[in-house]
Coordinates of C-alpha atoms in Angstrom, one line a residue:
Chain A
X29 CA -29.0 -24.9 -1.9
X30 CA -30.2 -28.0 0.3
X31 CA -27.9 -31.1 -0.1
X32 CA -30.8 -33.0 -1.9
X33 CA -31.0 -30.4 -4.1
X34 CA -27.3 -30.0 -5.3
X35 CA -27.2 -34.2 -5.2
X36 CA -30.1 -33.9 -7.7
X37 CA -29.0 -30.9 -9.4
X38 CA -25.3 -32.7 -10.2
X39 CA -26.8 -36.1 -10.9
X40 CA -29.1 -34.6 -13.5
X41 CA -26.5 -32.6 -15.4
X42 CA -24.4 -35.5 -15.6
X43 CA -27.4 -37.5 -16.8
X44 CA -28.3 -35.0 -19.6
X45 CA -24.9 -34.6 -20.5
X46 CA -24.5 -38.4 -20.9
X47 CA -27.9 -38.3 -22.8
X48 CA -27.1 -36.0 -25.1
X49 CA -23.5 -37.2 -26.0
X50 CA -22.3 -33.8 -24.8
X51 CA -18.6 -33.0 -25.2
X52 CA -15.9 -30.8 -24.1
X53 CA -17.9 -30.0 -20.9
X54 CA -16.9 -27.5 -18.2
X55 CA -18.3 -27.3 -14.4
X56 CA -18.0 -23.7 -12.9
X57 CA -18.1 -23.4 -9.1
X58 CA -18.6 -19.8 -8.1
X59 CA -20.1 -20.5 -4.8
X60 CA -18.3 -20.5 -1.7
X61 CA -19.7 -23.7 -0.8
X62 CA -18.1 -25.9 1.3
X63 CA -20.4 -28.9 0.4
X64 CA -20.5 -28.4 -3.3
X65 CA -17.0 -29.6 -3.8
X66 CA -18.0 -33.0 -3.0
X67 CA -19.5 -33.2 -6.3
X68 CA -16.0 -32.4 -8.1
X69 CA -15.1 -36.1 -8.4
X70 CA -18.7 -37.3 -10.1
X71 CA -18.1 -34.3 -12.4
X72 CA -14.5 -35.0 -13.5
X73 CA -15.3 -38.8 -13.7
X74 CA -18.3 -38.0 -15.7
X75 CA -16.2 -36.0 -18.6
X76 CA -16.1 -32.5 -17.1
X77 CA -13.2 -30.3 -16.5
X78 CA -13.6 -27.6 -13.7
X79 CA -13.3 -23.9 -13.3
X80 CA -13.6 -22.4 -10.0
X81 CA -13.2 -18.9 -8.0
X82 CA -14.6 -21.4 -4.9
X83 CA -11.4 -21.8 -2.8
X84 CA -12.5 -24.6 -0.6
X85 CA -11.3 -27.5 -2.6
X86 CA -7.6 -25.9 -2.8
X87 CA -7.9 -25.4 1.2
X88 CA -9.8 -28.3 2.9
X89 CA -7.3 -31.2 4.0
X90 CA -4.4 -32.2 1.9
X91 CA -6.1 -35.7 1.3
X92 CA -9.0 -34.3 -0.9
X93 CA -6.6 -32.2 -2.5
X94 CA -4.5 -34.8 -3.7
X95 CA -7.1 -36.9 -4.5
X96 CA -8.8 -34.4 -6.8
X97 CA -5.8 -34.2 -8.5
X98 CA -5.4 -38.1 -8.9
X99 CA -9.1 -38.2 -10.5
X100 CA -8.0 -35.3 -12.5
X101 CA -5.1 -37.1 -14.0
X102 CA -6.6 -40.4 -14.3
X103 CA -9.8 -39.0 -16.5
X104 CA -7.5 -36.4 -18.4
X105 CA -9.2 -33.6 -17.0
X106 CA -8.0 -29.9 -15.6
X107 CA -9.2 -28.0 -13.1
X108 CA -8.4 -24.2 -13.2
X109 CA -8.8 -21.7 -10.3
X110 CA -6.8 -18.6 -11.4
X111 CA -9.0 -16.3 -9.4
X112 CA -8.5 -18.1 -6.2
X113 CA -5.9 -15.9 -5.4
X114 CA -5.5 -12.4 -7.0
X115 CA -8.8 -12.4 -8.7
X116 CA -7.7 -11.6 -12.5
X117 CA -4.0 -11.3 -12.1
X118 CA -1.9 -13.8 -13.7
X119 CA -0.7 -15.5 -10.7
X120 CA -1.2 -19.2 -10.4
X121 CA -0.4 -19.9 -13.5
X122 CA 2.9 -18.1 -13.5
X123 CA 3.6 -20.0 -10.2
X124 CA 2.8 -23.1 -11.6
X125 CA 4.6 -22.8 -15.0
X126 CA 7.7 -21.4 -13.0
X127 CA 7.8 -24.6 -10.6
X128 CA 6.9 -26.9 -13.5
X129 CA 9.6 -25.7 -15.4
X130 CA 12.4 -26.3 -13.0
X131 CA 12.6 -22.9 -11.4
X132 CA 13.2 -22.8 -7.9
X133 CA 11.0 -20.5 -6.1
X134 CA 12.5 -19.2 -2.5
X135 CA 9.9 -17.2 -1.5
X136 CA 6.6 -15.5 -2.3
X137 CA 5.4 -12.4 -0.5
X138 CA 2.7 -9.6 -0.7
X139 CA -0.3 -8.0 -0.2
X140 CA -3.0 -10.6 -1.1
X141 CA -6.4 -9.1 -0.2
X142 CA -7.7 -6.1 -1.5
X143 CA -9.8 -4.8 1.6
X144 CA -7.1 -5.4 3.7
X145 CA -4.9 -3.4 1.3
X146 CA -7.1 -0.4 1.3
X147 CA -7.5 -0.5 4.9
X148 CA -3.6 -0.2 5.6
X149 CA -2.9 2.1 2.8
X150 CA -5.3 4.7 3.7
X151 CA -4.7 4.3 7.6
X152 CA -0.6 4.7 6.6
X153 CA -1.3 7.6 4.5
X154 CA -4.1 9.6 6.5
X155 CA -4.6 11.0 9.6
X156 CA -7.4 9.2 10.8
X157 CA -8.5 6.5 13.3
X158 CA -8.2 3.1 12.3
X159 CA -12.0 2.6 13.1
X160 CA -13.1 5.4 10.8
X161 CA -11.0 4.0 7.7
X162 CA -12.3 0.8 8.7
X163 CA -16.2 2.0 8.9
X164 CA -15.6 3.6 5.1
X165 CA -14.0 0.4 3.9
X166 CA -17.3 -1.5 4.9
X167 CA -19.3 1.3 3.7
X168 CA -17.9 1.1 0.2
X169 CA -18.5 -2.7 0.3
X170 CA -14.8 -3.7 0.2
X171 CA -15.0 -6.0 3.2
X172 CA -16.9 -9.0 3.7
X173 CA -20.5 -8.6 5.1
X174 CA -18.7 -9.4 8.8
X175 CA -15.5 -7.6 8.4
X176 CA -13.9 -10.0 11.1
X177 CA -13.7 -12.5 8.3
X178 CA -11.3 -10.2 6.6
X179 CA -9.5 -9.0 9.8
X180 CA -9.1 -12.5 11.2
X181 CA -6.6 -13.2 8.4
X182 CA -8.0 -16.5 7.3
X183 CA -8.9 -15.4 3.9
X184 CA -5.3 -14.6 3.4
X185 CA -4.3 -17.5 5.2
X186 CA -6.2 -19.4 2.5
X187 CA -4.6 -17.7 -0.3
X188 CA -1.0 -18.3 0.9
X189 CA -2.2 -22.3 1.4
X190 CA -3.3 -22.4 -2.0
X191 CA 0.1 -20.9 -3.3
X192 CA 2.1 -23.2 -1.3
X193 CA 0.0 -26.3 -2.4
X194 CA 1.3 -25.2 -6.2
X195 CA 5.2 -25.7 -5.3
X196 CA 4.0 -29.4 -4.1
X197 CA 4.3 -28.3 -0.2
X198 CA 2.1 -30.9 1.6
X199 CA 0.6 -28.3 4.2
X200 CA -2.5 -27.8 5.7
X201 CA -4.5 -24.7 6.8
X202 CA -3.3 -25.2 10.6
X203 CA 0.1 -24.8 9.4
X204 CA 0.0 -21.0 8.4
X205 CA 0.9 -19.0 11.4
X206 CA -1.8 -16.1 11.3
X207 CA -1.4 -12.9 13.3
X208 CA -5.4 -12.3 13.9
X209 CA -6.2 -8.6 13.8
X210 CA -9.2 -8.9 16.2
X211 CA -8.9 -8.8 20.1
X212 CA -10.7 -11.5 21.9
X213 CA -13.2 -9.3 23.6
X214 CA -14.6 -8.5 19.8
X215 CA -14.2 -11.9 18.4
X216 CA -17.6 -13.1 19.6
X217 CA -21.1 -11.4 19.4
X218 CA -23.0 -10.4 16.2
X219 CA -21.5 -8.0 13.4
X220 CA -23.6 -4.8 14.5
X221 CA -22.1 -5.3 18.1
X222 CA -18.5 -5.2 16.7
X223 CA -19.5 -2.2 14.3
X224 CA -20.6 -0.3 17.1
X225 CA -17.4 -1.1 19.2
X226 CA -15.1 -0.7 16.3
X227 CA -13.4 2.4 18.5
X228 CA -11.9 -0.3 20.9
X229 CA -9.4 -1.3 18.1
X230 CA -8.0 2.2 17.5
X231 CA -5.2 2.6 20.4
X232 CA -4.0 -0.7 19.2
X233 CA -3.6 0.4 15.7
X234 CA -2.3 3.9 16.5
X235 CA 0.5 2.0 18.5
X236 CA 1.6 0.1 15.5
X237 CA 1.5 3.1 13.3
X238 CA 3.8 5.5 15.7
X239 CA 6.0 2.8 16.7
X240 CA 7.2 2.4 12.7
X241 CA 10.5 4.1 11.8
X242 CA 10.2 6.8 9.5
X243 CA 8.9 6.9 6.2
X244 CA 7.6 3.2 6.8
X245 CA 4.1 2.2 6.5
X246 CA 1.8 -0.8 7.5
X247 CA 1.0 -3.5 5.2
X248 CA -0.7 -7.0 5.9
X249 CA 1.2 -9.3 4.6
X250 CA 1.2 -13.0 3.4
X251 CA 4.6 -14.3 3.1
X252 CA 5.9 -18.2 2.3
X253 CA 9.6 -19.0 2.5
X254 CA 12.1 -21.5 4.0
X255 CA 13.1 -24.7 2.8
X256 CA 10.5 -24.9 -0.2
X257 CA 12.4 -27.8 -1.7
X258 CA 11.0 -30.2 1.1
X259 CA 7.3 -31.2 1.4
X260 CA 7.1 -29.7 5.1
X261 CA 10.0 -27.2 4.7
X262 CA 7.8 -24.2 4.0
X263 CA 6.8 -21.6 6.5
X264 CA 3.9 -19.9 6.0
X265 CA 3.1 -16.8 7.7
X266 CA 0.2 -13.8 7.3
X267 CA 0.8 -10.9 9.4
X268 CA 1.1 -7.1 10.1
X269 CA 4.4 -5.4 9.1
X270 CA 6.2 -2.2 8.9
X271 CA 8.1 -1.7 5.4
X272 CA 9.8 1.4 4.1
X273 CA 7.3 3.6 2.0
X274 CA 9.6 3.6 -1.2
X275 CA 9.7 -0.4 -1.0
X276 CA 7.7 -2.2 -3.8
X277 CA 5.1 -3.3 -0.9
X278 CA 5.0 0.2 0.4
X279 CA 4.1 1.7 -2.9
X280 CA 1.0 -0.3 -3.5
X281 CA -2.0 2.0 -3.5
X282 CA -6.0 2.1 -3.5
X283 CA -6.7 -1.8 -3.2
X284 CA -4.1 -3.0 -5.2
X285 CA -2.8 -6.5 -4.6
X286 CA 0.8 -7.3 -4.7
X287 CA 2.5 -10.3 -5.3
X288 CA 6.5 -10.9 -5.3
X289 CA 8.0 -14.0 -6.2
X290 CA 11.4 -14.8 -5.5
X291 CA 13.5 -17.4 -7.4
X292 CA 17.1 -19.0 -7.5
X293 CA 17.6 -17.5 -11.1
X294 CA 16.2 -14.0 -10.7
X295 CA 18.0 -13.6 -7.4
X296 CA 17.1 -10.6 -5.4
X297 CA 15.1 -9.1 -8.0
X298 CA 11.8 -10.7 -7.7
X299 CA 9.0 -11.0 -10.3
X300 CA 6.3 -8.9 -9.2
X301 CA 2.8 -8.9 -10.5
X302 CA 0.4 -6.1 -9.3
X303 CA -2.9 -4.8 -10.0
X304 CA -6.7 -5.2 -8.9
X305 CA -6.6 -8.2 -6.9
X306 CA -10.4 -8.3 -5.6
X307 CA -13.9 -7.4 -7.2
X308 CA -16.6 -9.0 -8.9
X309 CA -15.8 -7.7 -12.3
X310 CA -12.1 -8.5 -12.0
X311 CA -13.0 -12.1 -11.0
X312 CA -15.7 -12.8 -13.5
X313 CA -13.3 -11.9 -16.2
X314 CA -10.9 -14.2 -14.4
X315 CA -13.0 -17.1 -14.5
X316 CA -13.8 -16.9 -18.2
X317 CA -10.1 -16.7 -18.8
X318 CA -10.0 -20.3 -17.2
X319 CA -12.8 -21.2 -19.6
X320 CA -10.8 -19.8 -22.7
X321 CA -8.0 -21.6 -21.7
X322 CA -9.8 -24.8 -21.5
X323 CA -11.4 -24.3 -24.7
X324 CA -8.5 -23.5 -26.5
X325 CA -7.1 -27.1 -25.9
X326 CA -9.9 -28.7 -27.4
Chain B
X5 CA 23.1 -22.0 -41.8
X6 CA 23.2 -21.7 -45.2
X7 CA 19.8 -21.9 -47.2
X8 CA 20.1 -25.0 -48.6
X9 CA 21.0 -26.7 -45.3
X10 CA 17.9 -25.1 -43.7
X11 CA 15.7 -26.4 -46.4
X12 CA 17.2 -29.7 -46.4
X13 CA 16.9 -29.9 -42.7
X14 CA 13.2 -29.2 -42.3
X15 CA 12.3 -31.5 -45.3
X16 CA 14.1 -34.1 -43.7
X17 CA 12.8 -33.6 -40.4
X18 CA 9.3 -33.6 -41.7
X19 CA 10.1 -36.9 -43.6
X20 CA 11.3 -38.5 -40.4
X21 CA 8.6 -37.6 -38.8
X22 CA 6.1 -38.8 -41.4
X23 CA 8.0 -41.9 -41.8
X24 CA 7.7 -42.6 -38.0
X25 CA 4.4 -41.6 -37.6
X26 CA 5.7 -39.0 -34.7
X27 CA 2.8 -37.1 -33.5
X28 CA 2.6 -34.1 -31.0
X29 CA 5.5 -32.6 -32.5
X30 CA 7.1 -28.8 -31.7
X31 CA 9.2 -27.0 -33.7
X32 CA 11.3 -24.7 -31.7
X33 CA 13.0 -21.6 -33.3
X34 CA 15.8 -19.9 -31.1
X35 CA 17.5 -18.2 -33.8
X36 CA 17.3 -14.5 -35.0
X37 CA 16.9 -15.9 -38.4
X38 CA 14.6 -13.6 -40.9
X39 CA 14.7 -16.5 -43.1
X40 CA 14.0 -19.7 -41.1
X41 CA 10.5 -18.2 -40.7
X42 CA 9.6 -19.1 -44.2
X43 CA 9.7 -22.8 -43.0
X44 CA 7.0 -22.2 -40.1
X45 CA 4.2 -22.6 -42.7
X46 CA 5.6 -26.2 -44.0
X47 CA 6.1 -27.0 -40.7
X48 CA 2.3 -26.1 -39.5
X49 CA 1.1 -27.8 -42.5
X50 CA 2.9 -31.1 -41.3
X51 CA 1.6 -31.1 -38.0
X52 CA 4.1 -29.3 -35.8
X53 CA 3.1 -26.7 -33.4
X54 CA 5.8 -23.9 -33.0
X55 CA 7.7 -22.3 -30.3
X56 CA 10.0 -19.4 -30.7
X57 CA 11.8 -16.7 -29.0
X58 CA 13.0 -15.3 -32.6
X59 CA 10.8 -12.0 -33.4
X60 CA 10.9 -11.8 -36.9
X61 CA 7.5 -13.9 -37.9
X62 CA 5.6 -11.5 -35.4
X63 CA 7.3 -8.4 -37.0
X64 CA 7.6 -8.8 -40.6
X65 CA 4.6 -7.7 -42.7
X66 CA 1.3 -8.1 -41.5
X67 CA 0.4 -10.1 -44.4
X68 CA 2.5 -12.9 -43.5
X69 CA 1.5 -12.7 -39.7
X70 CA -2.1 -13.0 -40.7
X71 CA -1.4 -15.9 -43.5
X72 CA 0.6 -17.5 -40.6
X73 CA -2.4 -17.5 -38.4
X74 CA -4.8 -18.8 -41.1
X75 CA -2.7 -21.9 -41.7
X76 CA -2.1 -22.8 -37.9
X77 CA -6.0 -22.4 -37.5
X78 CA -6.6 -24.6 -40.4
X79 CA -3.9 -27.2 -39.0
X80 CA -5.3 -26.7 -35.5
X81 CA -2.1 -26.0 -34.3
X82 CA -0.4 -23.3 -31.8
X83 CA 2.4 -20.9 -31.9
X84 CA 3.3 -19.6 -28.7
X85 CA 6.0 -16.8 -28.2
X86 CA 5.9 -15.6 -24.7
X87 CA 9.8 -14.7 -24.6
X88 CA 9.6 -12.5 -27.7
X89 CA 8.6 -9.7 -25.3
X90 CA 9.9 -9.6 -21.2
X91 CA 11.6 -12.9 -22.0
X92 CA 10.0 -14.9 -19.0
X93 CA 7.7 -12.5 -17.4
X94 CA 4.1 -13.7 -18.1
X95 CA 3.4 -10.8 -20.7
X96 CA 1.8 -12.1 -23.7
X97 CA -0.4 -14.7 -22.3
X98 CA -1.8 -12.1 -19.9
X99 CA -2.4 -9.8 -22.8
X100 CA -3.9 -12.2 -24.7
X101 CA -6.1 -13.6 -22.8
X102 CA -7.5 -10.2 -21.5
X103 CA -7.9 -9.4 -24.8
X104 CA -9.7 -12.5 -25.7
X105 CA -12.0 -12.1 -22.8
X106 CA -13.6 -8.9 -23.9
X107 CA -11.3 -6.7 -21.8
X108 CA -10.7 -3.5 -23.6
X109 CA -6.9 -2.7 -23.0
X110 CA -6.6 1.1 -23.5
X111 CA -2.9 1.5 -22.9
X112 CA 0.5 -0.5 -22.3
X113 CA 3.5 1.4 -21.5
X114 CA 6.7 0.2 -19.7
X115 CA 10.5 -0.2 -20.2
X116 CA 10.6 -3.0 -22.8
X117 CA 14.6 -3.6 -22.9
X118 CA 16.8 -5.1 -19.9
X119 CA 19.7 -3.4 -21.5
X120 CA 18.2 0.4 -22.1
X121 CA 16.7 -0.2 -18.4
X122 CA 20.0 -0.9 -16.9
X123 CA 21.6 2.0 -18.7
X124 CA 19.0 4.7 -17.7
X125 CA 18.6 3.4 -14.3
X126 CA 22.3 3.7 -13.8
X127 CA 22.8 7.2 -15.5
X128 CA 19.9 8.6 -13.6
X129 CA 21.1 7.3 -10.3
X130 CA 24.9 8.2 -10.4
X131 CA 26.9 11.2 -11.2
X132 CA 28.9 9.5 -14.1
X133 CA 29.1 10.3 -18.1
X134 CA 26.8 8.6 -20.4
X135 CA 29.4 7.3 -22.0
X136 CA 31.1 5.5 -19.2
X137 CA 28.0 3.7 -18.1
X138 CA 27.3 2.4 -21.4
X139 CA 30.8 1.2 -21.9
X140 CA 30.0 -0.6 -18.5
X141 CA 26.8 -2.1 -19.9
X142 CA 28.9 -3.1 -23.1
X143 CA 31.4 -4.9 -21.0
X144 CA 28.9 -6.8 -18.8
X145 CA 27.5 -8.2 -21.9
X146 CA 24.0 -6.4 -21.6
X147 CA 23.9 -4.9 -24.9
X148 CA 23.6 -6.4 -28.6
X149 CA 27.4 -7.2 -29.8
X150 CA 26.7 -3.6 -31.7
X151 CA 25.0 -1.3 -29.1
X152 CA 23.8 0.6 -31.5
X153 CA 20.9 -2.0 -32.1
X154 CA 19.7 -1.7 -28.7
X155 CA 20.1 2.5 -29.0
X156 CA 18.5 2.9 -32.1
X157 CA 15.3 1.9 -30.3
X158 CA 14.1 -0.7 -33.2
X159 CA 14.4 -3.7 -30.2
X160 CA 11.7 -1.8 -28.2
X161 CA 10.1 -0.8 -31.5
X162 CA 9.5 -4.6 -32.5
X163 CA 8.4 -5.6 -29.2
X164 CA 5.6 -3.0 -28.9
X165 CA 4.4 -3.9 -32.6
X166 CA 4.1 -7.5 -31.1
X167 CA 2.0 -6.1 -28.3
X168 CA -0.2 -4.4 -30.4
X169 CA -0.8 -7.1 -33.0
X170 CA -1.9 -8.9 -30.0
X171 CA -4.9 -6.6 -29.8
X172 CA -5.5 -6.9 -33.2
X173 CA -4.2 -3.8 -34.4
X174 CA -3.4 -3.8 -38.3
X175 CA 0.1 -2.3 -37.9
X176 CA 3.2 -2.5 -39.7
X177 CA 6.8 -1.7 -38.1
X178 CA 7.1 1.4 -40.0
X179 CA 4.0 2.8 -37.8
X180 CA 6.2 2.7 -34.8
X181 CA 7.2 6.3 -34.2
X182 CA 10.9 5.7 -32.8
X183 CA 13.6 8.0 -31.0
X184 CA 16.6 6.8 -32.3
X185 CA 19.3 7.6 -29.7
X186 CA 22.4 7.5 -32.0
X187 CA 23.2 10.9 -33.9
X188 CA 24.1 10.6 -37.6
X189 CA 27.6 10.9 -37.5
X190 CA 27.9 7.9 -35.6
X191 CA 25.1 5.7 -37.3
X192 CA 27.1 4.1 -39.9
X193 CA 30.8 2.9 -39.5
X194 CA 32.1 -0.3 -37.6
X195 CA 31.5 -1.2 -34.0
X196 CA 35.0 -0.6 -32.9
X197 CA 34.7 3.2 -34.6
X198 CA 31.5 3.4 -32.8
X199 CA 32.7 2.3 -29.3
X200 CA 35.9 4.7 -29.6
X201 CA 33.4 7.9 -30.2
X202 CA 31.2 7.0 -27.4
X203 CA 32.3 10.3 -25.5
X204 CA 30.4 12.4 -28.2
X205 CA 27.0 11.1 -26.8
X206 CA 27.8 12.5 -23.5
X207 CA 26.8 16.4 -23.7
X208 CA 23.6 15.5 -25.2
X209 CA 22.3 13.0 -22.5
X210 CA 23.6 15.0 -19.6
X211 CA 21.6 18.1 -21.1
X212 CA 18.3 15.4 -21.1
X213 CA 19.3 15.0 -17.5
X214 CA 19.8 18.3 -16.5
X215 CA 16.5 19.5 -18.0
X216 CA 14.3 17.2 -16.1
X217 CA 12.3 18.6 -13.1
X218 CA 13.3 17.8 -9.8
X219 CA 13.1 14.0 -8.5
X220 CA 12.8 12.9 -12.2
X221 CA 14.3 9.9 -13.9
X222 CA 15.1 9.3 -17.3
X223 CA 13.6 6.2 -18.7
X224 CA 13.6 4.7 -22.4
X225 CA 9.8 3.4 -22.8
X226 CA 7.4 2.0 -25.1
X227 CA 3.8 3.1 -25.4
X228 CA 1.0 2.2 -27.1
X229 CA -2.4 4.2 -26.9
X230 CA -4.9 6.0 -28.9
X231 CA -8.2 4.4 -29.8
X232 CA -7.0 0.4 -29.8
X233 CA -10.7 -0.9 -30.6
X234 CA -10.0 0.3 -34.4
X235 CA -7.4 -1.7 -36.3
X236 CA -5.2 1.2 -37.0
X237 CA -6.4 3.4 -34.2
X238 CA -3.3 3.0 -32.3
X239 CA -0.3 5.3 -31.6
X240 CA 3.0 3.4 -31.3
X241 CA 5.8 5.4 -29.6
X242 CA 9.1 4.4 -28.4
X243 CA 10.6 7.4 -26.7
X244 CA 13.1 9.0 -24.0
X245 CA 11.0 10.5 -21.2
X246 CA 11.5 11.8 -17.8
X247 CA 9.2 10.4 -15.2
X248 CA 8.9 11.0 -11.1
X249 CA 11.3 9.0 -9.5
X250 CA 8.6 7.5 -7.3
X251 CA 6.5 6.7 -10.2
X252 CA 6.2 2.8 -10.9
X253 CA 8.4 3.4 -14.1
X254 CA 10.8 5.3 -11.8
X255 CA 11.5 2.8 -9.2
X256 CA 12.3 0.2 -11.8
X257 CA 15.8 -1.0 -10.5
X258 CA 18.7 -2.8 -12.3
X259 CA 18.4 -4.6 -15.8
X260 CA 14.5 -5.2 -14.9
X261 CA 11.7 -4.6 -17.5
X262 CA 8.2 -3.4 -16.3
X263 CA 4.9 -3.6 -18.3
X264 CA 2.1 -1.4 -17.2
X265 CA -1.4 -2.9 -18.9
X266 CA -4.4 -0.5 -18.6
X267 CA -7.8 -1.6 -19.3
X268 CA -11.1 -0.2 -19.1
X269 CA -12.3 -1.7 -15.9
X270 CA -9.2 -1.6 -14.1
X271 CA -9.2 2.0 -14.6
X272 CA -6.4 4.3 -13.3
X273 CA -4.9 1.4 -11.6
X274 CA -2.8 -0.8 -14.5
X275 CA -2.1 -4.2 -13.9
X276 CA 2.1 -4.2 -13.5
X277 CA 4.1 -6.8 -14.4
X278 CA 8.1 -6.3 -13.6
X279 CA 11.1 -8.4 -13.4
X280 CA 14.2 -9.9 -15.5
X281 CA 12.8 -9.3 -18.9
X282 CA 15.9 -10.3 -20.5
X283 CA 18.8 -13.1 -20.6
X284 CA 19.5 -16.2 -21.9
X285 CA 18.6 -18.4 -18.7
X286 CA 15.2 -16.4 -18.5
X287 CA 14.5 -16.7 -22.2
X288 CA 15.1 -20.6 -21.7
X289 CA 12.9 -21.0 -19.1
X290 CA 10.2 -19.1 -21.1
X291 CA 10.7 -21.4 -24.0
X292 CA 10.4 -24.2 -21.8
X293 CA 7.0 -22.8 -20.4
X294 CA 5.7 -22.7 -23.9
X295 CA 6.6 -26.4 -24.6
X296 CA 4.9 -27.2 -21.1
X297 CA 1.7 -25.5 -22.1
X298 CA 1.7 -27.4 -25.4
X299 CA 2.2 -30.5 -23.9
X300 CA -0.4 -30.0 -21.4
X301 CA -3.0 -29.5 -23.9
X302 CA -2.4 -33.2 -25.5

């Protein structure tokens, strides 16, 4: 959608709502647009609650993030985005309520990406080259059209940042230390060229696999830890790790996501939420869940 | 609290709220009283939302259950009881939203009791008589004062009934098929007598343990299955089962609870919620979470 159309569209919708005295309005953003979020403020100021699966508003600069929340508070409106992390899994609301109710969250760790979950689960279990498993994931539509968007770790990094900000940490995307799985030589060029050269990844990943301790498997995880009671005390890391096969992270199957939430009063036993963390159907249901939450309030 | 005091108490509270024009009222019931729930209706009719960790209102006859919901709807009030099942785990709200958003839940299965989780986790792992592990659980305060309340399976049965009713099943407590772990000869008599005779349980449980397949462990589970789209189509079972050690249920540790929620669109991979599902601190935080939810609505 071109900017003028977007501008016109939102202004028209607001005008229509006003002219017809509509109440209990909800604006739903299921785009991935970095542009459309600029309309959020106008929508909130004109009586709309917000629901979005779009992660951009929560991962752009912290100034926008806090300004939007200020606008929401001033207008007594809500912004729900449960599907930003873990699709239909009840993750953000759980973390939000734990945090609001005064529970000290000390660590959040997990497999945040359905596509990378599938990739490393299959690669760890099966005796096949990395490129073959990756090609299969691409063919099944588990990855983004350009699989480098998954393999770069940026998507996992964005999800980690969203969780960190739920805990009132003042972090920016640049603070996330991301282990990019794409070697420099394959980072540029078009998708077809990248897919033709997938075989060049095999030696590296075979090495990672072989160098593990016995009964260990590879997992690409996001981890938030450090002093989470201080605005800038959190460490945000996205990385490939080797974990015991019989640990919770090691047990994850298929394209499931898993989130371990450690808190002061739960101690060493985390609260664990696990399940299908990606996919259109699951995300659509999650968006609908957010709408139901808002509707119940009226 | 005697009945007259309770009556007086609630009537006085309502009168005080009215006289002072108080708004946004929440009544919180953290008793285990089968009596106090009779005041719920009067509280709702006089402007109170309800929060309770008390399970009674959700497990007495279905007529009371539906009548209370009718009163709540008529008065536009809400009744939150997240801690009724799984203490601080985000279970009831998750199941409610899944169900409301049209997702077909096909099965719910899990270890619903922290005390029985501890008991069978330790008994399965360690080479000790059942009575010794049970005595330890009693000493650590994991069980009810009379541990037969846990071992009878009634508490797990009540939790299962609450989950079934969340899915609009019209079941009564009598519909729950419960495997009572107390032999007839120990069912009556006082607690001290029961505790002195714990050793009489050992032969039976040792037999259960020995008769399992290799790499299996014992778990006391609740399970809801059947045709959950029909009011009376659900099967509700509470029973001691033997499961593979490396399954999700077999992996549960300490006194953790685990809930597996199977749905039509998630298929064979359930949504799993796991963590400390019992204890005063966790429950208190869960009650506070419910209060925050209501407060956010205002």
